[in-house]
Tab-separated table of N, CA, C and O in Angstrom:
chain	number	residue	atom	x	y	z
A	1	MET	N	53.684	160.290	89.186
A	1	MET	CA	53.636	158.869	88.955
A	1	MET	C	52.245	158.515	88.438
A	1	MET	O	51.241	158.967	88.970
A	2	LYS	N	52.217	157.698	87.405
A	2	LYS	CA	50.948	157.312	86.821
A	2	LYS	C	50.571	155.915	87.287
A	2	LYS	O	51.431	155.080	87.591
A	3	ALA	N	49.274	155.649	87.328
A	3	ALA	CA	48.795	154.352	87.764
A	3	ALA	C	49.234	153.255	86.799
A	3	ALA	O	49.483	152.122	87.211
A	4	SER	N	49.359	153.589	85.521
A	4	SER	CA	49.792	152.584	84.545
A	4	SER	C	51.219	152.112	84.842
A	4	SER	O	51.546	150.938	84.624
A	5	GLU	N	52.066	153.002	85.357
A	5	GLU	CA	53.419	152.608	85.751
A	5	GLU	C	53.370	151.651	86.933
A	5	GLU	O	54.173	150.722	87.017
A	6	LEU	N	52.441	151.871	87.829
A	6	LEU	CA	52.341	151.043	89.018
A	6	LEU	C	51.793	149.656	88.703
A	6	LEU	O	52.167	148.681	89.348
A	7	HIS	N	50.908	149.560	87.710
A	7	HIS	CA	50.327	148.269	87.357
A	7	HIS	C	51.382	147.307	86.810
A	7	HIS	O	51.212	146.097	86.905
A	8	ASP	N	52.466	147.854	86.259
A	8	ASP	CA	53.518	147.014	85.691
A	8	ASP	C	54.455	146.456	86.752
A	8	ASP	O	55.225	145.548	86.464
A	9	LYS	N	54.405	146.977	87.961
A	9	LYS	CA	55.327	146.558	89.016
A	9	LYS	C	54.767	145.372	89.796
A	9	LYS	O	53.562	145.155	89.854
A	10	THR	N	55.677	144.630	90.413
A	10	THR	CA	55.280	143.504	91.258
A	10	THR	C	54.854	144.037	92.627
A	10	THR	O	55.204	145.167	92.993
A	11	PRO	N	54.137	143.223	93.394
A	11	PRO	CA	53.746	143.682	94.740
A	11	PRO	C	54.932	144.050	95.632
A	11	PRO	O	54.846	145.000	96.412
A	12	ASP	N	56.046	143.328	95.502
A	12	ASP	CA	57.226	143.675	96.299
A	12	ASP	C	57.786	145.039	95.909
A	12	ASP	O	58.176	145.828	96.773
A	13	GLN	N	57.815	145.312	94.624
A	13	GLN	CA	58.283	146.616	94.166
A	13	GLN	C	57.341	147.719	94.635
A	13	GLN	O	57.784	148.817	94.998
A	14	LEU	N	56.051	147.429	94.651
A	14	LEU	CA	55.073	148.415	95.120
A	14	LEU	C	55.253	148.703	96.604
A	14	LEU	O	55.149	149.853	97.038
A	15	ARG	N	55.531	147.669	97.379
A	15	ARG	CA	55.759	147.876	98.816
A	15	ARG	C	57.010	148.716	99.052
A	15	ARG	O	57.028	149.585	99.935
A	16	ASP	N	58.052	148.462	98.262
A	16	ASP	CA	59.273	149.272	98.371
A	16	ASP	C	58.981	150.725	98.010
A	16	ASP	O	59.456	151.653	98.675
A	17	GLU	N	58.203	150.914	96.953
A	17	GLU	CA	57.822	152.269	96.532
A	17	GLU	C	57.016	152.962	97.634
A	17	GLU	O	57.203	154.145	97.912
A	18	LEU	N	56.147	152.198	98.282
A	18	LEU	CA	55.332	152.749	99.366
A	18	LEU	C	56.202	153.202	100.535
A	18	LEU	O	55.987	154.284	101.089
A	19	VAL	N	57.191	152.404	100.879
A	19	VAL	CA	58.108	152.774	101.965
A	19	VAL	C	58.855	154.059	101.609
A	19	VAL	O	58.974	154.967	102.443
A	20	ASN	N	59.327	154.147	100.367
A	20	ASN	CA	60.050	155.344	99.945
A	20	ASN	C	59.157	156.587	99.971
A	20	ASN	O	59.586	157.662	100.397
A	21	LEU	N	57.921	156.428	99.519
A	21	LEU	CA	56.999	157.563	99.514
A	21	LEU	C	56.658	158.009	100.936
A	21	LEU	O	56.550	159.204	101.208
A	22	LYS	N	56.501	157.054	101.842
A	22	LYS	CA	56.188	157.424	103.229
A	22	LYS	C	57.368	158.132	103.888
A	22	LYS	O	57.178	159.074	104.668
A	23	LYS	N	58.577	157.709	103.558
A	23	LYS	CA	59.764	158.407	104.078
A	23	LYS	C	59.815	159.830	103.543
A	23	LYS	O	60.100	160.777	104.286
A	24	GLU	N	59.536	159.968	102.251
A	24	GLU	CA	59.541	161.302	101.648
A	24	GLU	C	58.461	162.180	102.269
A	24	GLU	O	58.684	163.363	102.544
A	25	SER	N	57.299	161.597	102.519
A	25	SER	CA	56.209	162.338	103.145
A	25	SER	C	56.618	162.820	104.534
A	25	SER	O	56.363	163.970	104.901
A	26	PHE	N	57.263	161.953	105.300
A	26	PHE	CA	57.722	162.335	106.631
A	26	PHE	C	58.713	163.494	106.546
A	26	PHE	O	58.610	164.473	107.295
A	27	ASN	N	59.662	163.385	105.615
A	27	ASN	CA	60.671	164.440	105.470
A	27	ASN	C	60.036	165.763	105.045
A	27	ASN	O	60.425	166.827	105.540
A	28	LEU	N	59.051	165.687	104.154
A	28	LEU	CA	58.380	166.911	103.718
A	28	LEU	C	57.595	167.553	104.863
A	28	LEU	O	57.598	168.772	105.018
A	29	ARG	N	56.928	166.726	105.666
A	29	ARG	CA	56.184	167.274	106.809
A	29	ARG	C	57.136	167.897	107.823
A	29	ARG	O	56.833	168.926	108.436
A	30	PHE	N	58.293	167.275	108.001
A	30	PHE	CA	59.291	167.819	108.908
A	30	PHE	C	59.794	169.167	108.402
A	30	PHE	O	59.948	170.120	109.182
A	31	GLN	N	60.039	169.254	107.089
A	31	GLN	CA	60.479	170.517	106.503
A	31	GLN	C	59.410	171.594	106.654
A	31	GLN	O	59.717	172.760	106.901
A	32	GLN	N	58.160	171.194	106.498
A	32	GLN	CA	57.066	172.161	106.636
A	32	GLN	C	56.989	172.686	108.063
A	32	GLN	O	56.800	173.883	108.287
A	33	ALA	N	57.185	171.809	109.029
A	33	ALA	CA	57.105	172.217	110.429
A	33	ALA	C	58.238	173.167	110.800
A	33	ALA	O	58.057	174.046	111.647
A	34	THR	N	59.390	172.997	110.167
A	34	THR	CA	60.518	173.861	110.492
A	34	THR	C	60.602	175.069	109.576
A	34	THR	O	61.525	175.872	109.695
A	35	GLY	N	59.671	175.185	108.629
A	35	GLY	CA	59.637	176.344	107.752
A	35	GLY	C	60.626	176.284	106.604
A	35	GLY	O	60.954	177.311	106.022
A	36	GLN	N	61.120	175.099	106.266
A	36	GLN	CA	62.118	174.960	105.211
A	36	GLN	C	61.546	174.365	103.928
A	36	GLN	O	62.291	174.105	102.987
A	37	LEU	N	60.250	174.143	103.871
A	37	LEU	CA	59.635	173.508	102.713
A	37	LEU	C	59.616	174.469	101.533
A	37	LEU	O	59.073	175.566	101.617
A	38	GLU	N	60.228	174.046	100.427
A	38	GLU	CA	60.312	174.909	99.243
A	38	GLU	C	59.124	174.725	98.309
A	38	GLU	O	58.695	175.661	97.661
A	39	ASN	N	58.611	173.499	98.213
A	39	ASN	CA	57.538	173.213	97.266
A	39	ASN	C	56.359	172.566	98.005
A	39	ASN	O	56.297	171.341	98.122
A	40	PRO	N	55.420	173.357	98.502
A	40	PRO	CA	54.303	172.807	99.264
A	40	PRO	C	53.403	171.877	98.440
A	40	PRO	O	52.761	171.000	98.989
A	41	ALA	N	53.384	172.040	97.136
A	41	ALA	CA	52.548	171.182	96.294
A	41	ALA	C	53.055	169.744	96.289
A	41	ALA	O	52.297	168.814	95.991
A	42	ARG	N	54.322	169.559	96.616
A	42	ARG	CA	54.890	168.206	96.632
A	42	ARG	C	54.228	167.346	97.709
A	42	ARG	O	54.079	166.134	97.534
A	43	LEU	N	53.809	167.952	98.821
A	43	LEU	CA	53.104	167.210	99.869
A	43	LEU	C	51.851	166.541	99.313
A	43	LEU	O	51.594	165.365	99.562
A	44	LYS	N	51.091	167.296	98.559
A	44	LYS	CA	49.847	166.787	97.992
A	44	LYS	C	50.118	165.667	96.992
A	44	LYS	O	49.432	164.639	96.997
A	45	SER	N	51.126	165.842	96.154
A	45	SER	CA	51.404	164.829	95.139
A	45	SER	C	51.931	163.536	95.772
A	45	SER	O	51.588	162.439	95.313
A	46	VAL	N	52.722	163.650	96.825
A	46	VAL	CA	53.226	162.454	97.503
A	46	VAL	C	52.075	161.717	98.176
A	46	VAL	O	51.988	160.483	98.117
A	47	LYS	N	51.173	162.466	98.788
A	47	LYS	CA	50.023	161.853	99.441
A	47	LYS	C	49.161	161.090	98.423
A	47	LYS	O	48.695	159.983	98.682
A	48	ARG	N	48.986	161.681	97.249
A	48	ARG	CA	48.203	161.025	96.195
A	48	ARG	C	48.927	159.801	95.645
A	48	ARG	O	48.297	158.790	95.324
A	49	ASP	N	50.256	159.878	95.556
A	49	ASP	CA	51.024	158.723	95.090
A	49	ASP	C	50.910	157.561	96.075
A	49	ASP	O	50.812	156.401	95.670
A	50	VAL	N	50.919	157.869	97.360
A	50	VAL	CA	50.738	156.829	98.377
A	50	VAL	C	49.376	156.166	98.191
A	50	VAL	O	49.263	154.931	98.231
A	51	ALA	N	48.358	156.959	97.965
A	51	ALA	CA	47.014	156.417	97.758
A	51	ALA	C	46.966	155.555	96.499
A	51	ALA	O	46.319	154.499	96.489
A	52	ARG	N	47.644	155.982	95.440
A	52	ARG	CA	47.679	155.199	94.201
A	52	ARG	C	48.338	153.843	94.431
A	52	ARG	O	47.862	152.815	93.950
A	53	VAL	N	49.436	153.836	95.169
A	53	VAL	CA	50.143	152.580	95.441
A	53	VAL	C	49.252	151.654	96.261
A	53	VAL	O	49.150	150.457	95.966
A	54	HIS	N	48.574	152.194	97.266
A	54	HIS	CA	47.650	151.385	98.062
A	54	HIS	C	46.542	150.803	97.190
A	54	HIS	O	46.183	149.631	97.327
A	55	THR	N	46.005	151.602	96.296
A	55	THR	CA	44.933	151.158	95.425
A	55	THR	C	45.389	150.013	94.524
A	55	THR	O	44.699	148.996	94.397
A	56	VAL	N	46.557	150.166	93.923
A	56	VAL	CA	47.059	149.123	93.028
A	56	VAL	C	47.373	147.855	93.807
A	56	VAL	O	47.086	146.742	93.347
A	57	LEU	N	47.932	147.993	95.005
A	57	LEU	CA	48.198	146.808	95.840
A	57	LEU	C	46.898	146.084	96.170
A	57	LEU	O	46.841	144.852	96.108
A	58	ASN	N	45.859	146.825	96.516
A	58	ASN	CA	44.576	146.206	96.828
A	58	ASN	C	43.967	145.538	95.606
A	58	ASN	O	43.374	144.461	95.716
A	59	GLN	N	44.121	146.154	94.438
A	59	GLN	CA	43.606	145.555	93.213
A	59	GLN	C	44.334	144.253	92.902
A	59	GLN	O	43.714	143.259	92.516
A	60	LYS	N	45.643	144.242	93.076
A	60	LYS	CA	46.422	143.033	92.813
A	60	LYS	C	46.065	141.935	93.823
A	60	LYS	O	45.978	140.760	93.464
A	61	ALA	N	45.828	142.302	95.074
A	61	ALA	CA	45.451	141.317	96.091
A	61	ALA	C	44.074	140.739	95.784
A	61	ALA	O	43.865	139.537	95.926
A	62	ALA	N	43.153	141.570	95.349
A	62	ALA	CA	41.816	141.093	95.004
A	62	ALA	C	41.864	140.179	93.791
A	62	ALA	O	41.157	139.166	93.731
A	63	ALA	N	42.705	140.516	92.815
A	63	ALA	CA	42.828	139.685	91.620
A	63	ALA	C	43.446	138.330	91.969
A	63	ALA	O	43.032	137.297	91.434
A	64	ALA	N	44.417	138.338	92.874
A	64	ALA	CA	45.043	137.091	93.287
A	64	ALA	C	44.069	136.221	94.086
A	64	ALA	O	44.077	134.997	93.972
A	65	ALA	N	43.225	136.849	94.874
A	65	ALA	CA	42.250	136.108	95.675
A	65	ALA	C	41.136	135.520	94.794
A	65	ALA	O	40.586	134.465	95.099
A	66	ALA	N	40.855	136.193	93.713
A	66	ALA	CA	39.794	135.731	92.813
A	66	ALA	C	40.231	134.534	91.984
A	66	ALA	O	39.402	133.781	91.498
A	67	GLU	N	41.528	134.364	91.833
A	67	GLU	CA	42.023	133.260	91.008
A	67	GLU	C	42.028	131.950	91.725
A	67	GLU	O	41.909	131.733	92.821
């Protein structure tokens, strides 16, 4: 997921995306704990996507507060 894709979304869509990413992160961690994780690199990418969504949400909140 690219940050430019996230900038086009509304804050509500970003929150929904964040919920989905956190669910996926939980499922991946569960798979890792049980030894069923097929793609360990996906954990890192999901974690970074969560951070990107948080960053864009904070940027949008700061822009709204500045107006």
